mmCIF file of C-alpha atoms and ligand atoms in Angstrom:
data_model
loop_
_atom_site.group_PDB
_atom_site.id
_atom_site.type_symbol
_atom_site.label_atom_id
_atom_site.label_comp_id
_atom_site.label_asym_id
_atom_site.label_seq_id
_atom_site.Cartn_x
_atom_site.Cartn_y
_atom_site.Cartn_z
ATOM 1 C CA MET A 1 -18.341 -42.557 -11.169
ATOM 2 C CA ILE A 2 -21.560 -40.978 -12.381
ATOM 3 C CA GLN A 3 -23.269 -38.556 -10.072
ATOM 4 C CA SER A 4 -26.931 -39.448 -10.032
ATOM 5 C CA HIS A 5 -28.418 -36.842 -7.756
ATOM 6 C CA HIS A 6 -27.435 -33.954 -5.551
ATOM 7 C CA TYR A 7 -29.310 -31.531 -3.330
ATOM 8 C CA GLY A 8 -27.497 -28.455 -4.713
ATOM 9 C CA PRO A 9 -23.817 -27.499 -4.533
ATOM 10 C CA ASN A 10 -22.098 -28.323 -1.214
ATOM 11 C CA TYR A 11 -24.987 -30.571 -0.256
ATOM 12 C CA TYR A 12 -25.447 -34.299 -0.101
ATOM 13 C CA LYS A 13 -24.625 -36.203 -3.338
ATOM 14 C CA LEU A 14 -25.842 -39.641 -4.360
ATOM 15 C CA HIS A 15 -23.394 -41.297 -6.741
ATOM 16 C CA SER A 16 -25.273 -44.385 -7.894
ATOM 17 C CA LEU A 17 -28.617 -46.131 -7.611
ATOM 18 C CA PRO A 18 -29.569 -49.625 -6.433
ATOM 19 C CA VAL A 19 -30.342 -51.946 -9.346
ATOM 20 C CA PRO A 20 -33.641 -53.812 -8.932
ATOM 21 C CA ARG A 21 -34.476 -57.027 -10.816
ATOM 22 C CA PRO A 22 -37.968 -58.138 -11.771
ATOM 23 C CA GLY A 23 -39.387 -61.044 -9.771
ATOM 24 C CA GLN A 24 -37.010 -60.548 -6.847
ATOM 25 C CA ILE A 25 -37.154 -58.547 -3.642
ATOM 26 C CA LEU A 26 -34.256 -56.126 -3.336
ATOM 27 C CA GLY A 27 -33.364 -55.265 0.257
ATOM 28 C CA ILE A 28 -31.453 -52.047 0.908
ATOM 29 C CA VAL A 29 -29.384 -51.486 4.029
ATOM 30 C CA GLY A 30 -26.966 -48.787 5.175
ATOM 31 C CA ASN A 31 -26.241 -46.285 7.887
ATOM 32 C CA ASN A 32 -28.500 -43.288 8.314
ATOM 33 C CA GLY A 33 -28.147 -40.068 6.334
ATOM 34 C CA ILE A 34 -26.377 -41.831 3.515
ATOM 35 C CA GLY A 35 -29.076 -41.621 0.839
ATOM 36 C CA LYS A 36 -31.355 -44.665 1.045
ATOM 37 C CA SER A 37 -34.564 -42.618 1.131
ATOM 38 C CA THR A 38 -33.253 -40.298 -1.568
ATOM 39 C CA ALA A 39 -32.544 -43.319 -3.796
ATOM 40 C CA ILE A 40 -35.909 -44.991 -3.266
ATOM 41 C CA LYS A 41 -37.695 -41.688 -3.992
ATOM 42 C CA ILE A 42 -35.823 -41.471 -7.301
ATOM 43 C CA LEU A 43 -36.812 -45.082 -8.089
ATOM 44 C CA SER A 44 -40.466 -44.159 -7.473
ATOM 45 C CA GLY A 45 -40.186 -41.978 -10.596
ATOM 46 C CA LYS A 46 -41.959 -39.025 -8.954
ATOM 47 C CA ASN A 47 -40.804 -35.513 -9.828
ATOM 48 C CA PRO A 48 -38.109 -36.588 -12.319
ATOM 49 C CA PRO A 49 -35.919 -33.698 -13.458
ATOM 50 C CA ASP A 50 -35.787 -34.818 -17.117
ATOM 51 C CA TRP A 51 -36.751 -38.308 -18.311
ATOM 52 C CA GLN A 52 -34.784 -38.203 -21.550
ATOM 53 C CA GLU A 53 -31.621 -37.302 -19.674
ATOM 54 C CA ILE A 54 -32.220 -40.139 -17.211
ATOM 55 C CA LEU A 55 -32.840 -42.693 -19.988
ATOM 56 C CA ASP A 56 -29.730 -41.610 -21.896
ATOM 57 C CA HIS A 57 -27.694 -41.704 -18.722
ATOM 58 C CA PHE A 58 -28.590 -45.322 -17.887
ATOM 59 C CA LYS A 59 -28.530 -46.632 -21.459
ATOM 60 C CA GLY A 60 -27.493 -50.285 -21.690
ATOM 61 C CA THR A 61 -28.060 -50.969 -17.989
ATOM 62 C CA GLU A 62 -30.755 -52.745 -15.999
ATOM 63 C CA LEU A 63 -31.898 -49.336 -14.684
ATOM 64 C CA HIS A 64 -32.610 -48.272 -18.252
ATOM 65 C CA ASN A 65 -35.206 -51.084 -18.498
ATOM 66 C CA TYR A 66 -36.633 -50.056 -15.163
ATOM 67 C CA PHE A 67 -37.022 -46.355 -15.986
ATOM 68 C CA THR A 68 -38.241 -47.153 -19.523
ATOM 69 C CA ARG A 69 -41.080 -49.144 -18.014
ATOM 70 C CA ILE A 70 -41.964 -46.210 -15.778
ATOM 71 C CA VAL A 71 -41.981 -43.783 -18.707
ATOM 72 C CA GLU A 72 -43.556 -45.917 -21.439
ATOM 73 C CA ASP A 73 -45.850 -48.377 -19.740
ATOM 74 C CA LYS A 74 -47.161 -45.861 -17.258
ATOM 75 C CA VAL A 75 -46.680 -48.590 -14.664
ATOM 76 C CA LYS A 76 -48.327 -48.386 -11.270
ATOM 77 C CA VAL A 77 -45.966 -47.612 -8.421
ATOM 78 C CA THR A 78 -46.793 -47.866 -4.716
ATOM 79 C CA PHE A 79 -44.519 -46.084 -2.289
ATOM 80 C CA LYS A 80 -44.554 -46.454 1.509
ATOM 81 C CA PRO A 81 -42.582 -43.413 2.711
ATOM 82 C CA GLN A 82 -40.235 -43.627 5.685
ATOM 83 C CA GLY A 83 -42.161 -41.094 7.774
ATOM 84 C CA VAL A 84 -45.760 -42.242 8.065
ATOM 85 C CA VAL A 85 -46.833 -39.281 10.224
ATOM 86 C CA ASN A 86 -47.821 -37.300 7.132
ATOM 87 C CA VAL A 87 -50.051 -40.076 5.786
ATOM 88 C CA PRO A 88 -53.251 -38.634 7.402
ATOM 89 C CA THR A 89 -52.867 -35.451 5.350
ATOM 90 C CA VAL A 90 -53.134 -37.563 2.168
ATOM 91 C CA LEU A 91 -55.478 -40.385 3.213
ATOM 92 C CA GLN A 92 -58.443 -38.897 5.044
ATOM 93 C CA GLY A 93 -61.455 -40.567 6.637
ATOM 94 C CA ASN A 94 -61.636 -43.695 8.752
ATOM 95 C CA VAL A 95 -59.544 -46.780 8.080
ATOM 96 C CA GLY A 96 -62.451 -48.858 6.677
ATOM 97 C CA GLN A 97 -63.592 -46.063 4.346
ATOM 98 C CA VAL A 98 -60.126 -45.427 2.944
ATOM 99 C CA LEU A 99 -59.457 -49.137 2.332
ATOM 100 C CA SER A 100 -62.861 -49.663 0.700
ATOM 101 C CA LYS A 101 -62.010 -46.972 -1.865
ATOM 102 C CA VAL A 102 -58.984 -48.965 -3.021
ATOM 103 C CA HIS A 103 -59.760 -51.311 -5.891
ATOM 104 C CA ASP A 104 -59.065 -54.701 -4.282
ATOM 105 C CA MET A 105 -57.528 -56.121 -7.449
ATOM 106 C CA ARG A 106 -55.506 -58.763 -5.678
ATOM 107 C CA GLU A 107 -58.584 -59.805 -3.640
ATOM 108 C CA MET A 108 -56.422 -59.648 -0.581
ATOM 109 C CA LYS A 109 -58.240 -57.053 1.512
ATOM 110 C CA GLN A 110 -59.705 -59.366 4.163
ATOM 111 C CA GLU A 111 -56.473 -61.285 4.493
ATOM 112 C CA LEU A 112 -54.351 -58.136 4.745
ATOM 113 C CA VAL A 113 -56.644 -56.520 7.292
ATOM 114 C CA ALA A 114 -56.409 -59.638 9.469
ATOM 115 C CA GLU A 115 -52.667 -60.178 8.994
ATOM 116 C CA LEU A 116 -51.833 -56.563 9.808
ATOM 117 C CA ASP A 117 -54.064 -56.411 12.927
ATOM 118 C CA LEU A 118 -56.392 -53.793 11.479
ATOM 119 C CA ILE A 119 -59.777 -55.420 12.196
ATOM 120 C CA GLN A 120 -60.384 -53.513 15.413
ATOM 121 C CA LEU A 121 -59.283 -50.245 13.769
ATOM 122 C CA MET A 122 -61.705 -50.156 10.837
ATOM 123 C CA ASP A 123 -63.847 -47.383 12.388
ATOM 124 C CA ARG A 124 -60.885 -45.347 13.619
ATOM 125 C CA ASN A 125 -60.057 -42.020 11.983
ATOM 126 C CA VAL A 126 -56.738 -42.259 10.115
ATOM 127 C CA GLY A 127 -55.613 -39.053 11.856
ATOM 128 C CA ASP A 128 -56.073 -40.726 15.270
ATOM 129 C CA LEU A 129 -53.899 -43.792 14.578
ATOM 130 C CA SER A 130 -50.689 -44.386 16.542
ATOM 131 C CA GLY A 131 -47.365 -44.687 14.708
ATOM 132 C CA GLY A 132 -47.501 -48.484 14.512
ATOM 133 C CA GLU A 133 -51.165 -48.497 13.471
ATOM 134 C CA LEU A 134 -50.451 -45.930 10.786
ATOM 135 C CA GLN A 135 -47.521 -48.031 9.563
ATOM 136 C CA ARG A 136 -49.662 -51.198 9.267
ATOM 137 C CA PHE A 137 -52.539 -49.309 7.668
ATOM 138 C CA THR A 138 -50.255 -47.706 5.051
ATOM 139 C CA ILE A 139 -48.645 -51.057 4.257
ATOM 140 C CA ALA A 140 -52.098 -52.663 3.826
ATOM 141 C CA PHE A 141 -53.206 -49.755 1.621
ATOM 142 C CA ASN A 142 -50.177 -50.242 -0.668
ATOM 143 C CA ALA A 143 -50.246 -54.048 -0.621
ATOM 144 C CA MET A 144 -53.900 -54.160 -1.731
ATOM 145 C CA ARG A 145 -53.006 -52.463 -4.977
ATOM 146 C CA LYS A 146 -51.720 -54.416 -7.930
ATOM 147 C CA ALA A 147 -48.569 -52.617 -8.988
ATOM 148 C CA GLU A 148 -45.542 -53.234 -11.150
ATOM 149 C CA ILE A 149 -43.334 -51.491 -8.619
ATOM 150 C CA HIS A 150 -43.741 -51.712 -4.831
ATOM 151 C CA LEU A 151 -41.413 -49.565 -2.721
ATOM 152 C CA PHE A 152 -41.189 -49.658 1.081
ATOM 153 C CA ASP A 153 -38.959 -47.282 3.032
ATOM 154 C CA GLU A 154 -38.374 -48.736 6.511
ATOM 155 C CA PRO A 155 -41.620 -50.705 6.991
ATOM 156 C CA SER A 156 -40.691 -52.010 10.468
ATOM 157 C CA THR A 157 -40.559 -48.652 12.291
ATOM 158 C CA PHE A 158 -42.953 -48.535 15.295
ATOM 159 C CA LEU A 159 -43.725 -52.265 15.002
ATOM 160 C CA ASP A 160 -43.025 -55.027 17.498
ATOM 161 C CA VAL A 161 -41.200 -58.232 16.626
ATOM 162 C CA LYS A 162 -44.330 -60.214 15.692
ATOM 163 C CA GLN A 163 -45.780 -57.407 13.618
ATOM 164 C CA ARG A 164 -42.471 -57.075 11.759
ATOM 165 C CA LEU A 165 -42.659 -60.717 10.752
ATOM 166 C CA LYS A 166 -46.209 -60.247 9.496
ATOM 167 C CA VAL A 167 -45.063 -57.271 7.440
ATOM 168 C CA GLY A 168 -42.339 -59.523 6.065
ATOM 169 C CA ARG A 169 -44.925 -62.068 4.947
ATOM 170 C CA VAL A 170 -47.108 -59.380 3.373
ATOM 171 C CA VAL A 171 -44.205 -57.877 1.430
ATOM 172 C CA ARG A 172 -43.045 -61.314 0.227
ATOM 173 C CA SER A 173 -46.572 -62.056 -1.021
ATOM 174 C CA LEU A 174 -46.282 -59.136 -3.455
ATOM 175 C CA VAL A 175 -43.571 -60.553 -5.705
ATOM 176 C CA GLN A 176 -44.662 -61.565 -9.191
ATOM 177 C CA PRO A 177 -42.374 -62.835 -11.965
ATOM 178 C CA ASN A 178 -42.437 -59.447 -13.665
ATOM 179 C CA ASN A 179 -42.753 -56.843 -10.916
ATOM 180 C CA TYR A 180 -40.233 -55.046 -8.745
ATOM 181 C CA VAL A 181 -40.259 -54.962 -4.925
ATOM 182 C CA ILE A 182 -37.684 -52.808 -3.125
ATOM 183 C CA VAL A 183 -37.415 -52.463 0.652
ATOM 184 C CA VAL A 184 -35.162 -50.215 2.740
ATOM 185 C CA GLU A 185 -34.778 -51.898 6.121
ATOM 186 C CA HIS A 186 -32.572 -51.630 9.226
ATOM 187 C CA ASP A 187 -33.819 -54.700 11.053
ATOM 188 C CA LEU A 188 -31.371 -57.348 9.861
ATOM 189 C CA SER A 189 -33.610 -60.290 10.755
ATOM 190 C CA LEU A 190 -36.435 -58.806 8.707
ATOM 191 C CA LEU A 191 -34.064 -57.930 5.884
ATOM 192 C CA ASP A 192 -32.765 -61.498 5.889
ATOM 193 C CA TYR A 193 -36.304 -62.873 5.766
ATOM 194 C CA LEU A 194 -37.535 -60.455 3.107
ATOM 195 C CA SER A 195 -34.824 -60.140 0.551
ATOM 196 C CA ASP A 196 -33.707 -62.164 -2.442
ATOM 197 C CA GLN A 197 -30.801 -59.788 -2.975
ATOM 198 C CA ILE A 198 -29.252 -56.926 -1.037
ATOM 199 C CA CYS A 199 -27.657 -53.602 -1.957
ATOM 200 C CA CYS A 200 -25.512 -51.894 0.708
ATOM 201 C CA PHE A 201 -25.194 -48.133 0.948
ATOM 202 C CA TYR A 202 -21.930 -46.641 2.066
ATOM 203 C CA GLY A 203 -20.291 -43.210 1.959
ATOM 204 C CA ARG A 204 -20.204 -40.307 4.385
ATOM 205 C CA ARG A 205 -23.203 -39.339 6.460
ATOM 206 C CA GLY A 206 -24.766 -36.168 5.053
ATOM 207 C CA LEU A 207 -22.088 -35.824 2.365
ATOM 208 C CA TYR A 208 -22.287 -38.569 -0.218
ATOM 209 C CA GLY A 209 -23.657 -42.042 -0.777
ATOM 210 C CA VAL A 210 -22.625 -44.926 -3.015
ATOM 211 C CA VAL A 211 -24.420 -48.232 -3.366
ATOM 212 C CA THR A 212 -23.032 -51.707 -4.078
ATOM 213 C CA LEU A 213 -24.293 -53.909 -6.871
ATOM 214 C CA PRO A 214 -26.932 -56.417 -5.717
ATOM 215 C CA VAL A 215 -25.373 -59.367 -3.884
ATOM 216 C CA SER A 216 -26.756 -62.434 -2.113
ATOM 217 C CA VAL A 217 -28.526 -61.861 1.198
ATOM 218 C CA ARG A 218 -25.786 -63.493 3.229
ATOM 219 C CA GLU A 219 -23.069 -61.491 1.486
ATOM 220 C CA GLY A 220 -25.042 -58.230 1.723
ATOM 221 C CA ILE A 221 -25.531 -58.536 5.479
ATOM 222 C CA ASN A 222 -21.879 -59.452 5.841
ATOM 223 C CA VAL A 223 -20.813 -56.432 3.816
ATOM 224 C CA PHE A 224 -22.957 -54.177 5.990
ATOM 225 C CA LEU A 225 -21.637 -55.603 9.271
ATOM 226 C CA THR A 226 -17.978 -55.786 8.322
ATOM 227 C CA GLY A 227 -17.986 -52.646 6.166
ATOM 228 C CA PHE A 228 -15.969 -54.318 3.473
ATOM 229 C CA VAL A 229 -16.884 -55.005 -0.151
ATOM 230 C CA SER A 230 -14.488 -57.388 -1.837
ATOM 231 C CA THR A 231 -15.032 -55.842 -5.270
ATOM 232 C CA GLU A 232 -15.108 -52.190 -4.149
ATOM 233 C CA ASN A 233 -12.515 -51.975 -1.435
ATOM 234 C CA GLN A 234 -12.996 -48.258 -0.798
ATOM 235 C CA PHE A 235 -15.933 -48.997 1.529
ATOM 236 C CA ARG A 236 -13.854 -48.942 4.692
ATOM 237 C CA THR A 237 -10.122 -48.479 4.471
ATOM 238 C CA LYS A 238 -7.475 -51.097 5.149
ATOM 239 C CA PRO A 239 -5.389 -50.694 8.328
ATOM 240 C CA LEU A 240 -3.451 -47.463 8.028
ATOM 241 C CA LYS A 241 0.210 -46.931 8.583
ATOM 242 C CA VAL A 242 0.727 -44.026 10.966
ATOM 243 C CA LEU A 243 4.119 -42.338 11.048
ATOM 244 C CA GLU A 244 5.668 -41.404 14.356
ATOM 245 C CA GLY A 245 5.645 -37.814 15.570
ATOM 246 C CA GLU A 246 6.760 -35.940 18.648
ATOM 247 C CA TYR A 247 5.462 -33.434 21.166
ATOM 248 C CA THR A 248 6.806 -31.411 24.084
ATOM 249 C CA ASP A 249 5.424 -29.520 27.072
ATOM 250 C CA SER A 250 3.194 -26.460 26.668
ATOM 251 C CA GLU A 251 2.138 -27.300 23.161
ATOM 252 C CA ILE A 252 -1.311 -27.597 21.754
ATOM 253 C CA ILE A 253 -1.428 -30.318 19.136
ATOM 254 C CA VAL A 254 -4.320 -30.564 16.735
ATOM 255 C CA LEU A 255 -5.167 -33.910 15.163
ATOM 256 C CA LEU A 256 -6.581 -33.561 11.716
ATOM 257 C CA GLY A 257 -7.718 -36.414 9.533
ATOM 258 C CA GLU A 258 -10.520 -38.148 7.747
ATOM 259 C CA ASN A 259 -13.162 -40.054 9.658
ATOM 260 C CA GLY A 260 -12.202 -43.607 10.459
ATOM 261 C CA THR A 261 -8.452 -43.046 10.302
ATOM 262 C CA GLY A 262 -7.878 -43.552 14.026
ATOM 263 C CA LYS A 263 -7.915 -40.142 15.747
ATOM 264 C CA THR A 264 -10.264 -41.244 18.506
ATOM 265 C CA THR A 265 -8.432 -44.537 19.005
ATOM 266 C CA PHE A 266 -5.166 -42.642 19.384
ATOM 267 C CA LEU A 267 -6.636 -40.278 21.996
ATOM 268 C CA GLN A 268 -8.152 -43.215 23.861
ATOM 269 C CA MET A 269 -4.738 -44.869 23.974
ATOM 270 C CA LEU A 270 -3.158 -41.686 25.347
ATOM 271 C CA ALA A 271 -5.927 -41.519 27.934
ATOM 272 C CA GLY A 272 -5.245 -45.145 28.914
ATOM 273 C CA HIS A 273 -8.778 -46.188 27.884
ATOM 274 C CA SER A 274 -7.428 -48.733 25.425
ATOM 275 C CA GLU A 275 -4.168 -50.597 24.928
ATOM 276 C CA PRO A 276 -2.212 -51.010 21.699
ATOM 277 C CA ASP A 277 -2.917 -54.559 20.532
ATOM 278 C CA SER A 278 -0.465 -56.018 18.065
ATOM 279 C CA GLY A 279 1.580 -55.022 15.055
ATOM 280 C CA GLU A 280 4.263 -52.457 14.498
ATOM 281 C CA GLY A 281 4.712 -50.084 17.427
ATOM 282 C CA SER A 282 2.680 -52.166 19.881
ATOM 283 C CA ASP A 283 5.729 -52.683 22.068
ATOM 284 C CA VAL A 284 6.212 -48.927 22.558
ATOM 285 C CA GLU A 285 5.507 -47.944 26.128
ATOM 286 C CA ILE A 286 2.981 -45.170 26.416
ATOM 287 C CA LEU A 287 3.795 -42.771 29.247
ATOM 288 C CA LYS A 288 1.148 -42.343 31.912
ATOM 289 C CA PHE A 289 -0.237 -38.812 31.860
ATOM 290 C CA ASN A 290 -2.997 -37.129 33.746
ATOM 291 C CA VAL A 291 -5.420 -36.980 30.908
ATOM 292 C CA SER A 292 -8.770 -35.301 30.677
ATOM 293 C CA TYR A 293 -10.646 -36.683 27.707
ATOM 294 C CA LYS A 294 -13.806 -35.206 26.268
ATOM 295 C CA GLU A 295 -15.720 -37.856 24.385
ATOM 296 C CA GLN A 296 -16.994 -37.187 20.887
ATOM 297 C CA ASN A 297 -20.565 -35.968 20.641
ATOM 298 C CA PRO A 298 -22.137 -39.412 20.286
ATOM 299 C CA LEU A 299 -25.104 -38.073 18.339
ATOM 300 C CA LEU A 300 -22.864 -36.293 15.787
ATOM 301 C CA ILE A 301 -25.313 -33.466 15.465
ATOM 302 C CA GLU A 302 -22.791 -30.735 14.621
ATOM 303 C CA HIS A 303 -22.831 -31.313 10.880
ATOM 304 C CA ILE A 304 -26.600 -30.884 10.621
ATOM 305 C CA LEU A 305 -26.817 -27.692 12.707
ATOM 306 C CA ASP A 306 -27.148 -25.511 9.582
ATOM 307 C CA LYS A 307 -29.759 -27.667 7.888
ATOM 308 C CA GLU A 308 -33.444 -26.883 7.553
ATOM 309 C CA TYR A 309 -35.558 -29.070 9.827
ATOM 310 C CA VAL A 310 -37.809 -30.168 6.922
ATOM 311 C CA ASP A 311 -34.827 -31.484 4.924
ATOM 312 C CA LEU A 312 -33.530 -33.812 7.662
ATOM 313 C CA SER A 313 -33.509 -37.544 7.053
ATOM 314 C CA GLY A 314 -35.496 -39.780 9.428
ATOM 315 C CA GLY A 315 -32.394 -40.706 11.423
ATOM 316 C CA GLU A 316 -31.269 -37.081 11.699
ATOM 317 C CA LEU A 317 -34.721 -36.071 12.989
ATOM 318 C CA GLN A 318 -34.551 -38.902 15.509
ATOM 319 C CA LYS A 319 -31.220 -37.570 16.813
ATOM 320 C CA VAL A 320 -32.537 -34.011 17.161
ATOM 321 C CA ALA A 321 -35.529 -35.357 19.103
ATOM 322 C CA LEU A 322 -33.179 -37.439 21.298
ATOM 323 C CA ALA A 323 -30.962 -34.426 22.008
ATOM 324 C CA LEU A 324 -34.009 -32.345 23.013
ATOM 325 C CA CYS A 325 -35.213 -35.177 25.233
ATOM 326 C CA LEU A 326 -31.831 -35.825 26.870
ATOM 327 C CA GLY A 327 -31.430 -32.094 27.537
ATOM 328 C CA LYS A 328 -34.121 -32.229 30.212
ATOM 329 C CA VAL A 329 -33.582 -33.336 33.804
ATOM 330 C CA SER A 330 -35.822 -36.375 34.227
ATOM 331 C CA TYR A 331 -36.189 -40.055 35.031
ATOM 332 C CA VAL A 332 -35.099 -42.317 32.194
ATOM 333 C CA ILE A 333 -37.641 -44.713 30.693
ATOM 334 C CA VAL A 334 -36.995 -46.322 27.342
ATOM 335 C CA VAL A 335 -39.534 -48.086 25.153
ATOM 336 C CA GLU A 336 -37.716 -50.252 22.624
ATOM 337 C CA HIS A 337 -38.464 -53.208 20.344
ATOM 338 C CA ASP A 338 -34.933 -54.011 19.325
ATOM 339 C CA LEU A 339 -33.934 -56.794 21.714
ATOM 340 C CA ILE A 340 -30.214 -56.115 21.342
ATOM 341 C CA MET A 341 -30.720 -52.449 22.284
ATOM 342 C CA LEU A 342 -32.915 -53.480 25.226
ATOM 343 C CA GLU A 343 -30.325 -55.768 26.706
ATOM 344 C CA TYR A 344 -27.672 -53.064 26.389
ATOM 345 C CA LEU A 345 -29.799 -50.244 27.779
ATOM 346 C CA SER A 346 -31.813 -51.713 30.596
ATOM 347 C CA ASP A 347 -31.173 -52.293 34.275
ATOM 348 C CA PHE A 348 -34.518 -54.065 34.525
ATOM 349 C CA LEU A 349 -37.486 -54.733 32.286
ATOM 350 C CA LEU A 350 -41.076 -53.697 32.818
ATOM 351 C CA TRP A 351 -43.445 -55.889 30.855
ATOM 352 C CA GLU A 352 -46.547 -54.419 29.296
ATOM 353 C CA SER A 353 -48.696 -56.931 31.234
ATOM 354 C CA TRP A 354 -47.351 -55.504 34.502
ATOM 355 C CA LEU A 355 -48.243 -52.015 33.387
ATOM 356 C CA LYS A 356 -51.777 -53.275 32.730
ATOM 357 C CA ARG A 357 -51.918 -54.815 36.202
ATOM 358 C CA PHE A 358 -51.053 -51.465 37.723
ATOM 359 C CA ASP A 359 -53.599 -49.816 35.466
ATOM 360 C CA VAL A 360 -50.986 -47.560 33.848
HETATM 361 N N1 ADP B 1 -34.562 -31.867 0.248
HETATM 362 C C1 ADP B 1 -33.314 -31.946 0.756
HETATM 363 N N2 ADP B 1 -32.464 -30.899 0.717
HETATM 364 C C2 ADP B 1 -31.217 -30.980 1.201
HETATM 365 N N3 ADP B 1 -30.693 -32.089 1.795
HETATM 366 C C3 ADP B 1 -31.493 -33.165 1.862
HETATM 367 C C4 ADP B 1 -32.842 -33.155 1.373
HETATM 368 N N4 ADP B 1 -33.384 -34.382 1.599
HETATM 369 C C5 ADP B 1 -32.419 -35.120 2.202
HETATM 370 N N5 ADP B 1 -31.291 -34.395 2.359
HETATM 371 C C6 ADP B 1 -30.009 -34.852 2.952
HETATM 372 O O1 ADP B 1 -29.510 -35.922 2.155
HETATM 373 C C7 ADP B 1 -28.850 -36.884 2.996
HETATM 374 C C8 ADP B 1 -29.421 -38.276 2.739
HETATM 375 O O2 ADP B 1 -30.729 -38.337 3.259
HETATM 376 P P1 ADP B 1 -31.634 -39.651 3.174
HETATM 377 O O3 ADP B 1 -31.707 -40.111 1.765
HETATM 378 O O4 ADP B 1 -32.930 -39.347 3.850
HETATM 379 O O5 ADP B 1 -30.758 -40.699 4.033
HETATM 380 P P2 ADP B 1 -31.147 -42.145 4.628
HETATM 381 O O6 ADP B 1 -32.491 -42.508 4.119
HETATM 382 O O7 ADP B 1 -30.049 -43.054 4.148
HETATM 383 O O8 ADP B 1 -31.106 -42.003 6.121
HETATM 384 C C9 ADP B 1 -29.037 -36.412 4.448
HETATM 385 O O9 ADP B 1 -27.869 -35.752 4.849
HETATM 386 C C10 ADP B 1 -30.198 -35.434 4.351
HETATM 387 O O10 ADP B 1 -30.106 -34.445 5.353
HETATM 388 MG MG1 MG B 2 -34.189 -42.934 5.161
#
């Protein structure tokens, strides 16, 4: 397979790029740290290493057409980055002023401002906006412009369920028969609503990323949830055959193996936390030991300990922030929009209207 991009030797490598089609919205989904943002940055055509090399490399493919249009037509590209916190360093002034400087070629300004709940923010300084406000403002700024290529990296971050749907409508309104719209998104309902086709990223967090060819929305979401691509069956491995071994007293045994091959499951079975289910060996009785079992670091931060803070992906930054937060002795209060997460996390819910009643 062709290696499309790497961040230097021994760093993350991206092995292929998603293939966009004109007139269709391409949704991109995949676990964090696997190269989605890297890929969408490459598709934005900014800071290319060498155009001729890129064009030669993709000759005869759909991506060749895409990059040729970027090089030859000098097409307009809008790019909503994943982290919106840096937006105020680029777009300065108050919301109304910044938006009035954009040429409203699609004559959509009033509609966008209303749809994205920006009316009451028009006099607010961009630097004073909250995360969600900044997200909606940046999306409006990009959606006002008429562009041949619209790219959105995680447009739902910081937004509540209703605002996510509105963003979905805005993004869908951008498709034209001959332009490209590409969206990286984790919220599966939004992805389902937005996309005409889906590309799934897989690989190893922080090490390498590969992307599937575009498939239908239903198939793409299925591939992401089950981790199995029928045409590229390396995505997640088939059940493995494990050979029997032996151990005696006073021995330290080290388990070594690739991720996903069953090390944790095996330890959990020894610890009595899970039972063998079916198949070969399931009838073997596992002796009861006194077992002390240290769980894996659930945030998996070890592999990023040597990285520079500025190079971390959005998800990696989120984990560092979580680790810092969890390291303090405190009461636990979680603010969350994802309803599935809420149900899992909460003992009880505090509605915003109650907070208002108590003047919080
Ligand atoms: N400038 C950089 N230098 C080195 N590593 C980087 C740089 N930018 C991103 N990475 C690494 O590349 C990997 C993929 O990052 P990213 O594309 O942001 O993932 P995703 O968007 O899928 O979460 C991560 O391990 C990240 O730490
Ligand atoms: Mg990302």
